[in-house]
Coordinates of C-alpha atoms in Angstrom, one line a residue:
M193 CA 6.3 21.4 -23.8
A194 CA 9.6 20.3 -22.3
D195 CA 10.2 16.6 -22.1
S196 CA 9.5 14.9 -18.7
P197 CA 12.6 14.5 -16.6
I198 CA 11.2 11.1 -15.5
P199 CA 12.3 8.2 -17.7
N200 CA 9.6 6.5 -19.8
V201 CA 10.2 3.2 -18.0
L202 CA 8.4 4.5 -14.9
P203 CA 4.7 3.9 -14.3
A204 CA 2.3 6.4 -15.7
E205 CA 1.5 7.8 -12.3
L206 CA 5.1 8.9 -11.8
K207 CA 5.4 10.7 -15.1
A208 CA 5.5 14.5 -15.1
P209 CA 2.4 16.2 -16.4
E210 CA 2.8 19.1 -18.7
R211 CA 4.0 22.3 -16.9
P212 CA 0.9 24.2 -15.8
F213 CA 0.2 27.6 -17.4
D214 CA 1.1 30.4 -15.0
P215 CA -1.8 32.9 -15.1
I216 CA 0.1 35.5 -13.3
G217 CA 2.5 36.0 -16.2
E218 CA 5.3 37.5 -14.1
R219 CA 8.8 36.3 -13.6
P220 CA 9.5 34.9 -10.1
T221 CA 11.6 37.2 -7.9
M222 CA 14.8 35.9 -6.5
V223 CA 14.3 36.5 -2.7
R224 CA 14.8 32.8 -2.0
Y225 CA 18.4 33.1 -3.1
G226 CA 18.9 35.9 -0.7
V227 CA 17.7 33.5 2.0
L228 CA 20.1 30.9 0.7
S229 CA 23.0 33.4 1.0
Y230 CA 22.1 34.3 4.6
L231 CA 21.8 30.6 5.6
S232 CA 25.1 29.8 3.8
G233 CA 26.9 32.6 5.6
M234 CA 25.4 31.5 9.0
M235 CA 26.6 27.9 8.3
F236 CA 30.1 29.1 7.5
I237 CA 30.3 31.1 10.8
L238 CA 28.7 28.2 12.7
Y239 CA 31.5 25.8 12.0
L240 CA 34.2 28.5 11.9
D241 CA 33.3 29.5 15.5
R242 CA 32.8 25.9 16.6
Y243 CA 36.1 24.5 15.4
C244 CA 38.5 27.4 15.6
I245 CA 39.2 26.1 19.1
S246 CA 40.7 22.9 17.7
Q247 CA 43.6 24.8 16.2
A248 CA 43.9 26.9 19.4
A249 CA 43.9 23.8 21.7
P250 CA 47.7 23.5 22.1
L251 CA 48.0 27.2 22.8
I252 CA 45.2 27.2 25.3
E253 CA 46.6 24.2 27.1
K254 CA 50.0 25.9 27.4
D255 CA 48.6 29.3 28.5
L256 CA 46.1 27.9 31.0
G257 CA 48.2 24.9 32.2
I258 CA 45.7 22.3 31.3
S259 CA 46.2 18.8 29.8
H260 CA 44.8 17.0 26.8
A261 CA 42.4 15.2 29.0
D262 CA 41.1 18.6 30.3
M263 CA 40.7 19.8 26.8
G264 CA 38.7 16.7 26.0
L265 CA 36.4 17.6 28.9
V266 CA 36.1 21.1 27.4
F267 CA 35.0 19.7 24.0
G268 CA 32.6 17.4 25.9
A269 CA 31.0 20.3 27.7
F270 CA 30.1 21.8 24.3
T271 CA 28.7 18.5 23.1
L272 CA 26.6 18.0 26.2
S273 CA 25.0 21.4 26.1
Y274 CA 24.5 21.2 22.4
A275 CA 22.7 17.9 22.8
V276 CA 20.6 19.0 25.8
F277 CA 19.3 22.2 24.1
E278 CA 19.0 21.0 20.5
Y279 CA 15.5 19.7 20.6
W280 CA 14.1 22.6 22.7
T281 CA 15.6 25.3 20.5
G282 CA 14.4 23.5 17.4
H283 CA 10.9 23.3 18.8
L284 CA 10.9 27.0 19.6
G285 CA 11.3 27.5 15.8
D286 CA 8.1 25.4 15.3
K287 CA 6.2 27.5 17.8
Y288 CA 7.4 31.0 17.2
G289 CA 9.1 31.0 13.8
S290 CA 12.8 30.8 12.9
R291 CA 13.5 34.5 12.4
G292 CA 13.7 35.5 16.0
V293 CA 15.0 32.2 17.2
M294 CA 17.9 32.1 14.7
T295 CA 18.8 35.6 15.6
R296 CA 18.9 34.7 19.3
I297 CA 21.0 31.6 18.4
V298 CA 23.7 33.5 16.5
V299 CA 23.8 36.4 19.0
W300 CA 24.2 33.9 21.9
W301 CA 26.9 31.8 20.4
S302 CA 28.8 34.8 19.0
F303 CA 28.9 36.4 22.5
F304 CA 30.4 33.3 24.1
T305 CA 32.8 32.8 21.2
A306 CA 34.2 36.3 22.0
L307 CA 34.1 35.5 25.7
T308 CA 36.3 32.5 25.1
G309 CA 39.2 34.9 24.7
A310 CA 38.7 36.1 28.3
V311 CA 38.8 32.8 30.1
T312 CA 41.4 32.5 33.0
G313 CA 41.5 28.8 33.7
F314 CA 39.9 25.4 33.2
W315 CA 36.6 26.0 35.0
S316 CA 35.9 29.3 33.3
L317 CA 36.8 27.7 29.9
I318 CA 34.5 24.7 30.4
L319 CA 31.6 27.0 31.5
V320 CA 32.0 29.3 28.5
R321 CA 32.1 26.4 26.1
F322 CA 29.1 24.8 27.8
L323 CA 27.1 28.0 27.2
F324 CA 28.5 28.3 23.7
G325 CA 27.1 24.9 22.9
A326 CA 23.7 25.9 24.3
G327 CA 23.8 28.9 22.0
E328 CA 24.6 26.9 18.8
A329 CA 21.9 24.3 19.6
G330 CA 19.0 24.6 17.3
A331 CA 20.8 26.3 14.4
L332 CA 20.5 23.2 12.1
P333 CA 16.8 22.4 12.8
N334 CA 15.8 26.0 12.3
S335 CA 17.8 26.1 9.1
A336 CA 15.9 23.0 7.8
R337 CA 12.7 24.8 8.6
V338 CA 13.7 27.9 6.6
L339 CA 14.7 25.7 3.6
K340 CA 11.4 23.9 3.7
H341 CA 9.5 27.2 3.6
W342 CA 11.6 28.8 1.0
F343 CA 12.4 26.1 -1.6
P344 CA 10.4 23.5 -3.5
E345 CA 11.0 19.9 -2.7
S346 CA 12.4 19.1 -6.2
V347 CA 15.5 21.2 -5.6
R348 CA 15.8 20.9 -1.8
G349 CA 18.5 18.3 -1.9
R350 CA 20.8 20.5 -4.0
I351 CA 19.9 23.5 -1.8
Q352 CA 20.6 21.6 1.4
G353 CA 23.8 20.3 -0.1
F354 CA 24.8 23.9 -0.9
V355 CA 24.1 25.2 2.6
T356 CA 25.9 22.3 4.3
T357 CA 28.8 22.8 1.9
F358 CA 29.4 26.2 3.5
M359 CA 29.2 24.6 6.9
M360 CA 32.0 22.3 5.8
V361 CA 34.0 25.2 4.2
G362 CA 33.8 26.9 7.6
G363 CA 35.1 23.9 9.4
A364 CA 37.8 23.4 6.8
A365 CA 38.8 27.1 6.9
A366 CA 38.9 27.1 10.7
P367 CA 42.4 25.6 11.1
F368 CA 44.2 27.7 8.5
A369 CA 42.3 31.0 9.2
S370 CA 42.6 30.6 12.9
Q371 CA 46.3 30.0 12.8
Q372 CA 46.9 33.1 10.7
L373 CA 45.0 35.2 13.2
F374 CA 46.7 33.6 16.1
N375 CA 50.1 34.5 14.6
V376 CA 49.0 38.2 14.3
F377 CA 46.6 38.8 17.2
G378 CA 47.1 35.8 19.6
W379 CA 44.4 33.3 20.3
R380 CA 42.4 35.5 22.8
W381 CA 41.7 38.4 20.5
S382 CA 41.1 36.1 17.6
F383 CA 38.1 34.6 19.4
V384 CA 36.8 38.2 19.9
L385 CA 37.1 38.8 16.1
F386 CA 35.2 35.6 15.3
G387 CA 32.4 36.6 17.7
I388 CA 32.1 40.0 16.1
I389 CA 31.5 38.4 12.7
G390 CA 28.5 36.5 14.0
L391 CA 27.0 39.6 15.7
M392 CA 27.2 41.5 12.4
W393 CA 25.4 38.7 10.6
S394 CA 22.6 38.7 13.2
I395 CA 21.7 42.3 12.8
A396 CA 21.6 42.1 9.0
F397 CA 19.6 38.8 9.1
Y398 CA 16.9 40.0 11.5
L399 CA 16.3 43.2 9.5
W400 CA 15.9 41.5 6.2
F401 CA 14.6 38.0 6.7
R402 CA 11.0 36.8 7.0
D403 CA 9.8 33.3 8.0
T404 CA 7.8 32.7 4.9
P405 CA 7.6 34.0 1.3
K406 CA 4.1 35.3 2.0
E407 CA 5.5 37.6 4.7
H408 CA 8.5 39.0 2.7
P409 CA 7.6 42.2 0.9
S410 CA 10.1 41.6 -1.9
A411 CA 8.8 38.1 -2.9
N412 CA 6.1 38.3 -5.6
E413 CA 3.3 35.9 -6.2
A414 CA 5.1 34.0 -8.9
E415 CA 8.0 33.2 -6.6
R416 CA 5.5 32.1 -3.9
R417 CA 3.8 29.8 -6.4
L418 CA 7.1 28.4 -7.6
I419 CA 8.1 27.6 -4.0
A420 CA 4.7 26.0 -3.4
G421 CA 5.3 23.7 -6.4
T422 CA 2.6 25.0 -8.7
I423 CA 5.1 26.2 -11.3
D424 CA 8.0 24.0 -10.2
P425 CA 10.3 23.8 -13.2
D426 CA 12.0 20.5 -12.3
L427 CA 9.7 18.0 -10.7
P428 CA 5.9 17.6 -10.2
P429 CA 5.0 17.8 -6.5
H430 CA 2.9 14.6 -6.7
I431 CA 6.1 12.4 -6.5
E432 CA 6.2 11.5 -2.8
S433 CA 8.2 9.1 -0.6
E434 CA 7.2 5.5 -0.4
A435 CA 5.5 5.7 2.9
M436 CA 8.7 6.4 4.7
A437 CA 6.8 7.4 7.8
P438 CA 3.4 8.7 9.0
D439 CA 3.0 12.4 8.2
L440 CA 3.5 14.2 11.5
A441 CA 1.9 17.3 9.9
E442 CA -1.5 15.6 10.2
V443 CA -1.4 15.2 13.9
T444 CA -2.1 18.8 14.8
A445 CA -4.9 20.9 13.4
P446 CA -3.7 23.2 10.6
Q447 CA -5.1 26.3 12.4
D448 CA -3.1 25.7 15.6
P449 CA -0.3 28.3 15.5
H450 CA 1.7 26.6 18.3
P451 CA 1.5 22.8 17.5
A452 CA 2.2 20.4 20.3
M453 CA 4.7 17.7 19.7
P454 CA 3.0 14.3 19.0
W455 CA 5.3 12.4 21.3
E456 CA 3.6 9.0 21.1
L457 CA 3.8 9.0 17.3
V458 CA 7.4 10.4 17.3
L459 CA 8.8 7.9 19.8
H460 CA 7.2 4.9 18.2
N461 CA 8.3 6.0 14.7
R462 CA 11.0 3.6 13.4
N463 CA 12.4 6.0 10.9
V464 CA 13.0 8.7 13.6
W465 CA 15.2 6.3 15.5
L466 CA 17.0 5.0 12.4
L467 CA 17.8 8.6 11.3
A468 CA 18.9 9.4 14.8
F469 CA 21.3 6.4 14.8
A470 CA 22.6 7.4 11.4
M471 CA 23.3 10.9 12.6
A472 CA 25.1 9.4 15.7
T473 CA 27.5 7.5 13.4
M474 CA 28.2 10.5 11.2
S475 CA 28.6 12.9 14.1
A476 CA 31.1 10.7 15.8
V477 CA 33.5 10.8 12.8
A478 CA 32.8 14.5 12.1
Y479 CA 33.4 15.6 15.6
A480 CA 36.6 13.5 15.9
L481 CA 38.1 15.0 12.7
L482 CA 37.0 18.6 13.2
S483 CA 37.9 18.7 16.9
W484 CA 41.1 16.7 17.1
Y485 CA 42.7 16.4 13.7
P486 CA 44.9 19.5 14.0
T487 CA 46.2 18.3 17.4
Y488 CA 46.6 14.7 16.0
L489 CA 48.8 16.1 13.2
Q490 CA 51.0 18.1 15.6
E491 CA 51.3 15.4 18.4
A492 CA 51.2 12.1 16.5
R493 CA 52.6 13.1 13.1
G494 CA 55.1 15.8 14.1
V495 CA 53.6 18.5 11.8
T496 CA 54.3 22.1 12.7
K497 CA 51.5 24.4 13.9
D498 CA 51.4 26.4 10.6
N499 CA 51.6 23.3 8.4
S500 CA 49.0 21.5 10.5
G501 CA 46.6 24.3 9.8
I502 CA 47.1 24.1 6.1
L503 CA 47.0 20.3 5.9
A504 CA 43.9 20.0 8.2
S505 CA 42.1 22.6 6.1
L506 CA 42.9 20.7 2.9
V507 CA 41.8 17.4 4.3
L508 CA 38.6 18.8 5.8
A509 CA 37.8 20.6 2.6
T510 CA 36.8 17.2 1.1
G511 CA 33.7 17.4 3.3
A512 CA 32.5 20.4 1.4
I513 CA 32.9 18.4 -1.9
G514 CA 31.0 15.6 -0.3
T515 CA 28.0 17.7 0.7
M516 CA 27.8 19.5 -2.6
L517 CA 27.9 16.2 -4.6
G518 CA 25.5 14.6 -2.1
G519 CA 23.0 17.3 -2.6
W520 CA 23.1 16.9 -6.4
L521 CA 22.9 13.1 -6.1
N522 CA 19.9 13.4 -3.8
D523 CA 17.9 15.3 -6.4
W524 CA 19.3 13.3 -9.4
T525 CA 18.2 9.9 -7.9
L526 CA 14.8 11.3 -7.2
R527 CA 14.4 12.4 -10.8
V528 CA 15.7 9.2 -12.3
T529 CA 14.0 6.7 -10.0
G530 CA 11.0 8.6 -8.6
S531 CA 12.0 7.0 -5.3
Q532 CA 13.2 9.0 -2.3
R533 CA 13.7 5.9 -0.2
W534 CA 16.1 3.8 -2.3
G535 CA 18.1 6.6 -3.8
R536 CA 18.9 8.1 -0.4
T537 CA 19.6 4.7 1.1
L538 CA 22.1 3.9 -1.6
Q539 CA 23.8 7.3 -1.2
S540 CA 24.2 6.8 2.5
L541 CA 25.5 3.3 2.1
V542 CA 28.2 4.4 -0.3
G543 CA 29.2 7.2 2.0
T544 CA 29.4 4.8 5.0
V545 CA 31.6 2.4 3.2
L546 CA 34.0 5.1 2.0
C547 CA 34.2 6.5 5.6
A548 CA 34.9 3.2 7.2
I549 CA 37.6 2.2 4.7
G550 CA 39.2 5.7 4.9
I551 CA 39.4 5.7 8.7
L552 CA 40.9 2.2 8.9
L553 CA 43.6 2.9 6.3
G554 CA 44.2 6.5 7.5
V555 CA 45.1 5.6 11.1
S556 CA 47.3 2.6 10.0
A557 CA 49.2 4.3 7.2
D558 CA 52.9 5.0 8.0
S559 CA 53.1 7.8 5.4
L560 CA 51.7 11.2 6.4
A561 CA 50.7 11.8 2.8
W562 CA 48.8 8.5 2.5
S563 CA 47.2 9.0 5.9
A564 CA 46.0 12.4 4.9
I565 CA 44.5 11.1 1.7
F566 CA 42.7 8.3 3.4
I567 CA 41.3 10.6 6.1
A568 CA 40.2 12.9 3.4
I569 CA 38.3 10.0 1.7
A570 CA 36.7 9.2 5.1
N571 CA 35.6 12.8 5.6
F572 CA 34.2 12.9 2.0
G573 CA 32.2 9.7 2.7
V574 CA 30.6 10.9 5.9
Q575 CA 29.6 14.3 4.4
L576 CA 28.2 12.7 1.3
Q577 CA 25.5 11.3 3.4
V578 CA 24.4 14.6 5.0
P579 CA 22.1 16.0 2.3
A580 CA 20.2 12.7 2.1
W581 CA 19.8 12.7 5.8
W582 CA 18.5 16.2 5.8
S583 CA 16.0 15.4 3.1
C584 CA 14.7 12.4 4.9
A585 CA 14.4 14.3 8.2
T586 CA 12.6 17.1 6.5
K587 CA 10.2 14.7 4.8
I588 CA 9.1 12.7 7.8
S589 CA 8.8 15.7 10.2
G590 CA 5.9 17.6 8.7
R591 CA 5.1 20.8 10.5
H592 CA 7.1 19.6 13.5
L593 CA 10.4 19.8 11.6
G594 CA 12.3 21.9 14.1
G595 CA 11.5 19.7 17.0
V596 CA 11.8 16.3 15.3
F597 CA 15.0 17.3 13.5
G598 CA 16.3 18.7 16.8
L599 CA 15.5 15.4 18.6
M600 CA 17.3 13.3 16.0
N601 CA 20.3 15.6 15.9
M602 CA 20.3 15.6 19.7
V603 CA 20.7 11.8 19.7
G604 CA 23.4 12.2 17.1
A605 CA 25.3 14.6 19.2
V606 CA 25.2 12.2 22.2
G607 CA 26.5 9.4 20.0

C-alpha cells in the first residue's frame, strides 16, 4: 500500500487508512476534466468580457463625450447590479441546478457585451452595463456548486485554483487583446466579437454538461465513486474542518429538491460574515486594478495606449500565478497539517500582507518599473487568497452553496 500522505506526528485519527479495494475494477473515466475545461473557459470569458471595457474607457469617453467621473458611474452600475443579483442567481442554482442557470448567465452577459458596442451616450451605456452586471451575477456561486459536485474535496483547492487562474488570465489578457482588436476593428465591433465568443460557449456547454456525475452518460461508476471519495487517491474523506461552522446541509431534509435558505442560521453565522468581509477587501483591490489600471498608466504615468495594454496585462498576469499557487498551497497545507482552518488562515494572512505592502509602495514609487513591480506583488497577494476563500465558502455552505456563496460574494462586491 502507498504510504500515508499525512505525517506520522499527527494523531492516529488523522492518519490515512489503507486505500480501499475498488470492487468495480474499472478505470475512472475523465469526464470531470471536461467539466474543468468548460468552467475554465467560462472563467476566461467572464473576466475578458468584464474588463475589456477598462482598456476601452479612454476611447469611449472621447467618442461619447463623457468624463472620468461618468465612466466611474458606469463601472459602479455594473458593481451595483452584480451585487444585487449575485445571491438570487446563486440560489437559483441550488433550486434548479447549475446547467440551465449557467447557460442563462453566459447568454445574458454575452448579449449585453455585444450590445455595449451599440450605445449612443452616457445613459444607454450605464443601462447596458447595469444589465451586463445582472447577467454576470451568479457565475461564481454556480461554478463553486459544479466543482463541489464534480471533484473530491482532497483536490478541490487545486481545482479551484486552476479555474480561478483562467479567470485571472482573462482579466490579464483583456487589456492587450482588447487593444489589438480596437486597433483593427474599433472598440464597438470588438465588443460584438467578445459577445459572440460567450454565445458559442453557451451552446456547447448546455449540450454536453450535466449537473452531477450520476446524470452524465459518459461518467462511469468508478469516476462517480472517486468523486464521492470512496477511492480518493490523495486524502481520506474523514479529515474535516475543525468546526468552522454549523453544517447548513443539515437544516433542510435531504429529500427536499428545492431547499429553503436557513436565514436565521446563515445571518447568525460568524464565519459567513468573516468570509464576506474578507471578500470585500479582496474585491476592492481587484476591481481597482482590473477596472482602472490601464487608465492609470495612460493618465498618471504617461504610457501610450498600446504599451499600457501590454504593461497592464503583464502586471495583472501575476494574479494568475497567485491563484494557481494558492490552490496548490490550500491542498498541501491540508495534507501536511490535517487542518483546513489554520492552513487557510495563514495563506490568507500572507496574501493580505503582500497586497498591503505592494499597494503602498506601488503608488508612491517614482519609477514606472518599480511601481509596476510593486503593483504586481499586490495583485499576486490578493489572488493568492482566493482559492482558500473558495474552499472555506464551499465547506461551510453545505447544500446551500449557491445561495450562501452568492450572499458572501454580494457583500464583497458592495465592499
